[in-house]
């Protein structure tokens, strides 16, 4: 690994949820954490490095065509998911990236098992897919609001005592299957403080250009803050695995959250380490034959191979 790659790997260590550990969000993760990157200016170099890596490695990911990358983004309302997607993905080829947002499930979606709609949007080999909300809503909003579970029409055997534990297990196993078969899973939780959420909602009310983002449903959801903190803590404790660990991103400062998110995604690509395919000797000789033919077609006065000449 080069020093650039090592710096990225060191930087993200503080955000990783150790598989098997028990997380209590309020105690274990500080939404205002900045580590050694105290200033926005210092952060800029890291962000630039992260984005360079994303761009370089994405090309190789596409060329190698064996792995896909699934980025799972979870946050509380106003946590900064949309802005993170916008900033982190500058500099990557749009042909290689898909973004899917998941809203309240439709009746067609509710007519299938709870993982069905997520399964259908997984990344192709060579591509990066971002889930703006994800299958984790199935153990978050659905856990906080039992009436949503009611709408899922589950058989009796899939409900009742131990059902959340079973869901965590099913999600872990699903992710394990995907990762063994070439889908690298990167899970980011943007961790926002209660006070910063309040401020961001007020900003959406005070700035006319931001009014469209404001939803009174979000403010109602804020009443369930403690329930969400508990649900997030349990999710982090039960679904951070060796094959798909969670990263808790300090989200109170947007600039820092973007650097951290870019670094975690860049690190996943570094771990895949995709390579441009190489060709064997016969294929190479075939290329040289074609080269001769093309050179013989050069018009009067032109170099036989302007690329080589230039
Ligand atoms: P937004 O992302 O702000 O457009 O809002 C999407 C809404 O859909 C949020 O309130 C989510 O909680 C809700 N949502 C997403 N997934 C699910 C799900 N599986 N079950 C119920 N509600 C969901
Ligand atoms: Mg919303």
Short mmCIF file of C-alpha atoms and ligand atoms in Angstrom, two decimals:
data_model
loop_
_atom_site.label_atom_id
_atom_site.label_comp_id
_atom_site.label_asym_id
_atom_site.label_seq_id
_atom_site.Cartn_x
_atom_site.Cartn_y
_atom_site.Cartn_z
CA UNK A 1 0.00 0.00 0.00
CA UNK A 2 1.17 3.51 -0.74
CA UNK A 3 1.11 6.21 1.91
CA UNK A 4 -2.05 7.70 0.41
CA UNK A 5 -3.87 4.38 0.82
CA UNK A 6 -2.44 3.90 4.33
CA UNK A 7 -3.58 7.36 5.40
CA UNK A 8 -7.12 6.54 4.31
CA UNK A 9 -7.11 3.19 6.16
CA UNK A 10 -5.83 4.82 9.38
CA UNK A 11 -8.29 7.69 9.16
CA UNK A 12 -11.42 5.51 9.00
CA UNK A 13 -10.44 3.18 11.88
CA UNK A 14 -12.12 5.50 14.45
CA UNK A 15 -15.51 5.13 12.73
CA UNK A 16 -15.60 1.33 12.45
CA UNK A 17 -17.98 -0.63 14.66
CA UNK A 18 -16.03 -3.64 15.85
CA UNK A 19 -18.04 -6.78 14.94
CA UNK A 20 -19.47 -8.36 18.10
CA UNK A 21 -19.22 -5.18 20.19
CA UNK A 22 -22.22 -3.69 21.96
CA UNK A 23 -22.86 -0.12 20.90
CA UNK A 24 -24.61 2.58 22.86
CA UNK A 25 -24.67 5.48 20.42
CA UNK A 26 -24.81 8.34 22.94
CA UNK A 27 -21.86 6.91 24.87
CA UNK A 28 -19.67 5.46 22.10
CA UNK A 29 -19.88 7.91 19.21
CA UNK A 30 -19.64 11.70 19.28
CA UNK A 31 -21.45 13.50 16.40
CA UNK A 32 -18.94 16.37 16.69
CA UNK A 33 -15.79 14.20 16.61
CA UNK A 34 -12.99 15.51 14.39
CA UNK A 35 -9.94 13.51 15.49
CA UNK A 36 -6.79 15.19 14.23
CA UNK A 37 -8.59 16.93 11.36
CA UNK A 38 -9.61 20.04 13.29
CA UNK A 39 -9.89 22.45 10.38
CA UNK A 40 -11.88 22.42 7.19
CA UNK A 41 -8.75 23.45 5.30
CA UNK A 42 -6.80 20.41 6.45
CA UNK A 43 -9.78 18.29 5.56
CA UNK A 44 -9.67 19.45 1.96
CA UNK A 45 -6.53 17.48 1.15
CA UNK A 46 -8.04 14.31 2.56
CA UNK A 47 -11.26 14.82 0.61
CA UNK A 48 -9.31 15.44 -2.59
CA UNK A 49 -7.31 12.24 -2.02
CA UNK A 50 -10.44 10.25 -1.29
CA UNK A 51 -12.15 11.51 -4.43
CA UNK A 52 -9.04 10.82 -6.56
CA UNK A 53 -8.99 7.27 -5.31
CA UNK A 54 -12.71 6.84 -5.98
CA UNK A 55 -12.29 8.04 -9.52
CA UNK A 56 -9.18 5.95 -10.32
CA UNK A 57 -10.41 2.77 -8.72
CA UNK A 58 -13.90 3.06 -10.17
CA UNK A 59 -12.45 2.85 -13.67
CA UNK A 60 -10.59 -0.30 -12.70
CA UNK A 61 -13.65 -1.73 -10.95
CA UNK A 62 -15.59 -1.29 -14.16
CA UNK A 63 -12.83 -2.79 -16.31
CA UNK A 64 -12.27 -5.79 -14.05
CA UNK A 65 -16.01 -6.49 -13.97
CA UNK A 66 -16.05 -9.03 -11.14
CA UNK A 67 -17.13 -6.94 -8.14
CA UNK A 68 -19.93 -4.48 -7.42
CA UNK A 69 -20.00 -2.03 -4.52
CA UNK A 70 -23.14 -1.42 -2.47
CA UNK A 71 -23.05 1.74 -0.35
CA UNK A 72 -25.74 1.69 2.34
CA UNK A 73 -26.56 5.16 3.72
CA UNK A 74 -28.62 5.52 6.87
CA UNK A 75 -29.25 8.61 8.97
CA UNK A 76 -31.87 10.45 10.93
CA UNK A 77 -33.85 13.13 9.07
CA UNK A 78 -31.61 16.08 8.09
CA UNK A 79 -28.58 13.86 8.66
CA UNK A 80 -27.11 14.92 5.30
CA UNK A 81 -27.56 11.84 3.09
CA UNK A 82 -28.34 13.77 -0.08
CA UNK A 83 -25.47 16.23 0.31
CA UNK A 84 -23.07 13.39 1.05
CA UNK A 85 -24.06 11.57 -2.12
CA UNK A 86 -23.65 14.74 -4.18
CA UNK A 87 -20.21 15.60 -2.83
CA UNK A 88 -18.69 12.17 -2.60
CA UNK A 89 -19.67 11.21 -6.11
CA UNK A 90 -18.20 14.25 -7.86
CA UNK A 91 -15.43 13.00 -10.04
CA UNK A 92 -16.78 9.51 -10.65
CA UNK A 93 -18.11 8.40 -14.00
CA UNK A 94 -21.94 8.64 -13.85
CA UNK A 95 -22.22 5.52 -16.03
CA UNK A 96 -20.81 3.46 -13.20
CA UNK A 97 -23.02 4.75 -10.38
CA UNK A 98 -26.68 4.19 -9.49
CA UNK A 99 -28.58 5.78 -6.62
CA UNK A 100 -31.79 4.28 -5.23
CA UNK A 101 -33.91 5.96 -2.58
CA UNK A 102 -36.32 3.79 -0.59
CA UNK A 103 -39.57 5.31 0.62
CA UNK A 104 -42.62 3.85 2.35
CA UNK A 105 -43.16 0.49 0.59
CA UNK A 106 -45.89 0.21 -2.04
CA UNK A 107 -48.58 -2.44 -1.82
CA UNK A 108 -46.77 -4.45 -4.53
CA UNK A 109 -43.62 -4.34 -2.42
CA UNK A 110 -45.54 -5.35 0.71
CA UNK A 111 -46.76 -8.41 -1.21
CA UNK A 112 -43.20 -9.81 -1.07
CA UNK A 113 -40.71 -10.67 1.64
CA UNK A 114 -39.08 -7.65 3.24
CA UNK A 115 -35.76 -8.00 1.39
CA UNK A 116 -37.29 -8.31 -2.08
CA UNK A 117 -37.30 -4.66 -3.11
CA UNK A 118 -33.67 -4.21 -2.03
CA UNK A 119 -32.51 -7.38 -3.77
CA UNK A 120 -33.84 -6.03 -7.07
CA UNK A 121 -31.64 -2.91 -6.96
CA UNK A 122 -28.27 -4.45 -6.12
CA UNK A 123 -25.22 -3.30 -8.10
CA UNK A 124 -24.14 -4.99 -11.31
CA UNK A 125 -20.55 -6.23 -11.49
CA UNK A 126 -18.33 -3.25 -12.15
CA UNK A 127 -20.81 -0.72 -10.72
CA UNK A 128 -21.32 1.24 -7.51
CA UNK A 129 -24.88 1.46 -6.17
CA UNK A 130 -25.88 3.79 -3.38
CA UNK A 131 -28.91 2.95 -1.24
CA UNK A 132 -30.35 6.21 0.13
CA UNK A 133 -32.10 4.41 3.02
CA UNK A 134 -31.98 0.66 2.75
CA UNK A 135 -33.04 -2.73 4.06
CA UNK A 136 -32.04 -1.36 7.48
CA UNK A 137 -35.29 0.63 7.55
CA UNK A 138 -36.82 -2.81 8.19
CA UNK A 139 -35.24 -2.85 11.67
CA UNK A 140 -35.43 0.93 12.27
CA UNK A 141 -38.61 2.76 11.27
CA UNK A 142 -40.52 -0.55 11.25
CA UNK A 143 -39.31 -1.29 14.76
CA UNK A 144 -40.10 2.19 16.08
CA UNK A 145 -43.61 2.13 14.50
CA UNK A 146 -45.24 -1.30 15.03
CA UNK A 147 -48.19 -0.32 12.78
CA UNK A 148 -45.79 -0.52 9.79
CA UNK A 149 -45.05 -4.11 10.71
CA UNK A 150 -48.82 -4.75 10.77
CA UNK A 151 -48.98 -3.75 7.08
CA UNK A 152 -46.37 -6.37 6.11
CA UNK A 153 -48.88 -9.25 6.39
CA UNK A 154 -46.31 -11.58 7.86
CA UNK A 155 -47.20 -15.17 8.72
CA UNK A 156 -47.51 -15.81 12.43
CA UNK A 157 -44.22 -17.72 12.50
CA UNK A 158 -42.24 -14.67 11.28
CA UNK A 159 -43.51 -12.50 14.13
CA UNK A 160 -43.49 -12.35 17.89
CA UNK A 161 -40.73 -13.06 20.32
CA UNK A 162 -37.24 -12.96 18.86
CA UNK A 163 -38.34 -11.52 15.53
CA UNK A 164 -35.85 -8.64 15.51
CA UNK A 165 -33.01 -10.95 16.42
CA UNK A 166 -34.06 -13.17 13.50
CA UNK A 167 -34.18 -10.20 11.14
CA UNK A 168 -30.66 -9.14 12.11
CA UNK A 169 -29.51 -12.68 11.48
CA UNK A 170 -31.27 -12.86 8.09
CA UNK A 171 -29.78 -9.54 7.03
CA UNK A 172 -26.30 -10.66 8.09
CA UNK A 173 -26.64 -13.91 6.16
CA UNK A 174 -28.01 -12.15 3.09
CA UNK A 175 -25.06 -9.75 3.16
CA UNK A 176 -22.66 -12.62 3.65
CA UNK A 177 -23.97 -14.36 0.53
CA UNK A 178 -23.70 -11.16 -1.46
CA UNK A 179 -20.17 -10.39 -0.30
CA UNK A 180 -18.95 -13.92 -1.03
CA UNK A 181 -20.26 -13.56 -4.54
CA UNK A 182 -18.64 -10.27 -5.43
CA UNK A 183 -20.71 -7.48 -3.84
CA UNK A 184 -18.66 -5.38 -1.46
CA UNK A 185 -20.97 -3.80 1.13
CA UNK A 186 -20.12 -0.43 2.67
CA UNK A 187 -22.42 0.68 5.48
CA UNK A 188 -22.47 4.30 6.64
CA UNK A 189 -24.55 5.71 9.46
CA UNK A 190 -24.50 9.52 9.57
CA UNK A 191 -24.64 10.27 13.28
CA UNK A 192 -26.35 13.59 14.00
CA UNK A 193 -26.95 15.19 17.40
CA UNK A 194 -30.40 16.17 18.58
CA UNK A 195 -29.44 19.87 18.74
CA UNK A 196 -27.93 19.88 15.23
CA UNK A 197 -31.11 18.29 13.85
CA UNK A 198 -33.17 21.03 15.52
CA UNK A 199 -30.93 23.70 13.98
CA UNK A 200 -31.15 22.15 10.51
CA UNK A 201 -34.96 21.99 10.65
CA UNK A 202 -35.07 25.67 11.64
CA UNK A 203 -32.74 26.51 8.77
CA UNK A 204 -35.17 24.78 6.39
CA UNK A 205 -37.95 27.00 7.75
CA UNK A 206 -35.92 30.23 7.76
CA UNK A 207 -34.41 29.99 4.26
CA UNK A 208 -37.05 30.22 1.50
CA UNK A 209 -34.94 28.14 -0.92
CA UNK A 210 -34.86 25.37 1.65
CA UNK A 211 -38.57 25.32 2.51
CA UNK A 212 -39.18 22.46 0.05
CA UNK A 213 -36.95 20.23 2.14
CA UNK A 214 -38.95 20.83 5.27
CA UNK A 215 -41.49 18.22 6.23
CA UNK A 216 -43.67 18.45 9.30
CA UNK A 217 -43.62 14.64 9.36
CA UNK A 218 -39.88 14.90 10.12
CA UNK A 219 -40.63 17.08 13.14
CA UNK A 220 -43.21 14.54 14.36
CA UNK A 221 -40.60 11.81 13.89
CA UNK A 222 -38.28 13.80 16.14
CA UNK A 223 -40.60 12.96 19.04
CA UNK A 224 -39.32 9.41 18.71
CA UNK A 225 -35.68 10.45 19.06
CA UNK A 226 -34.90 8.12 21.97
CA UNK A 227 -36.62 5.17 20.29
CA UNK A 228 -34.52 5.75 17.18
CA UNK A 229 -31.31 6.03 19.18
CA UNK A 230 -32.11 2.66 20.75
CA UNK A 231 -33.02 1.09 17.40
CA UNK A 232 -29.81 2.42 15.79
CA UNK A 233 -27.72 1.18 18.71
CA UNK A 234 -29.22 -2.31 18.44
CA UNK A 235 -28.79 -2.34 14.67
CA UNK A 236 -25.10 -1.37 15.01
CA UNK A 237 -24.52 -3.96 17.74
CA UNK A 238 -26.15 -6.79 15.81
CA UNK A 239 -25.29 -6.19 12.17
CA UNK A 240 -21.68 -5.03 12.11
CA UNK A 241 -19.91 -8.08 10.69
CA UNK A 242 -16.45 -8.92 9.38
CA UNK A 243 -17.85 -9.05 5.83
CA UNK A 244 -19.96 -5.88 6.15
CA UNK A 245 -18.96 -3.66 9.10
CA UNK A 246 -20.78 -0.47 10.02
CA UNK A 247 -19.04 2.90 10.04
CA UNK A 248 -20.51 5.63 12.26
CA UNK A 249 -19.80 8.97 10.60
CA UNK A 250 -19.78 12.08 12.83
CA UNK A 251 -22.35 14.19 11.00
CA UNK A 252 -22.74 17.47 12.90
CA UNK A 253 -20.23 19.13 10.58
CA UNK A 254 -21.14 18.52 6.98
CA UNK A 255 -17.61 19.02 5.65
CA UNK A 256 -16.25 16.42 8.03
CA UNK A 257 -19.01 13.90 7.27
CA UNK A 258 -18.21 14.16 3.56
CA UNK A 259 -14.50 13.52 4.06
CA UNK A 260 -15.23 10.57 6.31
CA UNK A 261 -17.81 9.05 3.95
CA UNK A 262 -15.52 9.46 0.93
CA UNK A 263 -12.67 7.84 2.85
CA UNK A 264 -14.72 4.80 3.86
CA UNK A 265 -15.93 4.22 0.30
CA UNK A 266 -12.43 4.76 -1.09
CA UNK A 267 -11.09 2.24 1.39
CA UNK A 268 -13.58 -0.38 0.20
CA UNK A 269 -12.30 0.07 -3.35
CA UNK A 270 -8.71 -0.17 -2.12
CA UNK A 271 -9.60 -3.46 -0.43
CA UNK A 272 -11.06 -4.84 -3.66
CA UNK A 273 -7.95 -3.56 -5.49
CA UNK A 274 -9.44 -4.04 -8.96
CA UNK A 275 -7.01 -4.40 -11.87
CA UNK A 276 -7.22 -3.68 -15.58
CA UNK A 277 -7.52 -7.01 -17.41
CA UNK A 278 -4.32 -8.00 -19.22
CA UNK A 279 -4.21 -10.02 -22.44
CA UNK A 280 -2.16 -13.12 -23.30
CA UNK A 281 0.60 -13.35 -25.91
CA UNK A 282 -1.64 -14.60 -28.75
CA UNK A 283 -4.15 -11.80 -28.23
CA UNK A 284 -1.27 -9.31 -28.08
CA UNK A 285 0.16 -10.59 -31.39
CA UNK A 286 -3.30 -10.31 -32.95
CA UNK A 287 -3.37 -6.65 -31.88
CA UNK A 288 0.01 -6.06 -33.53
CA UNK A 289 -1.35 -7.51 -36.81
CA UNK A 290 -4.29 -5.09 -36.70
CA UNK A 291 -1.85 -2.27 -35.92
CA UNK A 292 0.10 -3.09 -39.12
CA UNK A 293 -3.10 -3.03 -41.19
CA UNK A 294 -4.14 0.35 -39.75
CA UNK A 295 -0.67 1.81 -40.32
CA UNK A 296 -0.75 0.70 -43.96
CA UNK A 297 -3.92 2.77 -44.40
CA UNK A 298 -2.21 6.09 -43.48
CA UNK A 299 -2.90 8.81 -46.07
CA UNK A 300 -0.16 10.72 -47.92
CA UNK A 301 1.90 12.81 -45.47
CA UNK A 302 0.36 11.42 -42.25
CA UNK A 303 2.37 9.48 -39.70
CA UNK A 304 1.59 5.74 -39.88
CA UNK A 305 0.70 5.88 -36.14
CA UNK A 306 0.10 9.50 -35.01
CA UNK A 307 -0.45 8.32 -31.45
CA UNK A 308 2.99 6.70 -31.28
CA UNK A 309 4.57 9.66 -33.08
CA UNK A 310 2.89 12.17 -30.70
P1 LIG B 1 -37.35 10.58 2.61
O1 LIG B 1 -36.16 9.72 2.48
O2 LIG B 1 -37.16 11.76 3.51
O3 LIG B 1 -37.94 10.96 1.29
O4 LIG B 1 -38.51 9.75 3.35
C1 LIG B 1 -38.79 8.43 3.06
C2 LIG B 1 -39.70 7.90 4.15
O5 LIG B 1 -39.95 6.52 3.89
C3 LIG B 1 -39.08 7.97 5.53
O6 LIG B 1 -39.99 8.52 6.44
C4 LIG B 1 -38.78 6.52 5.86
O7 LIG B 1 -38.85 6.25 7.23
C5 LIG B 1 -39.85 5.80 5.08
N1 LIG B 1 -39.47 4.42 4.80
C6 LIG B 1 -38.39 3.99 4.14
N2 LIG B 1 -38.32 2.64 4.13
C7 LIG B 1 -39.41 2.21 4.81
C8 LIG B 1 -39.93 0.93 5.16
N3 LIG B 1 -39.30 -0.20 4.79
N4 LIG B 1 -41.07 0.86 5.86
C9 LIG B 1 -41.71 2.00 6.22
N5 LIG B 1 -41.29 3.24 5.93
C10 LIG B 1 -40.15 3.35 5.24
MG1 LIG B 2 -37.60 13.01 5.01
#
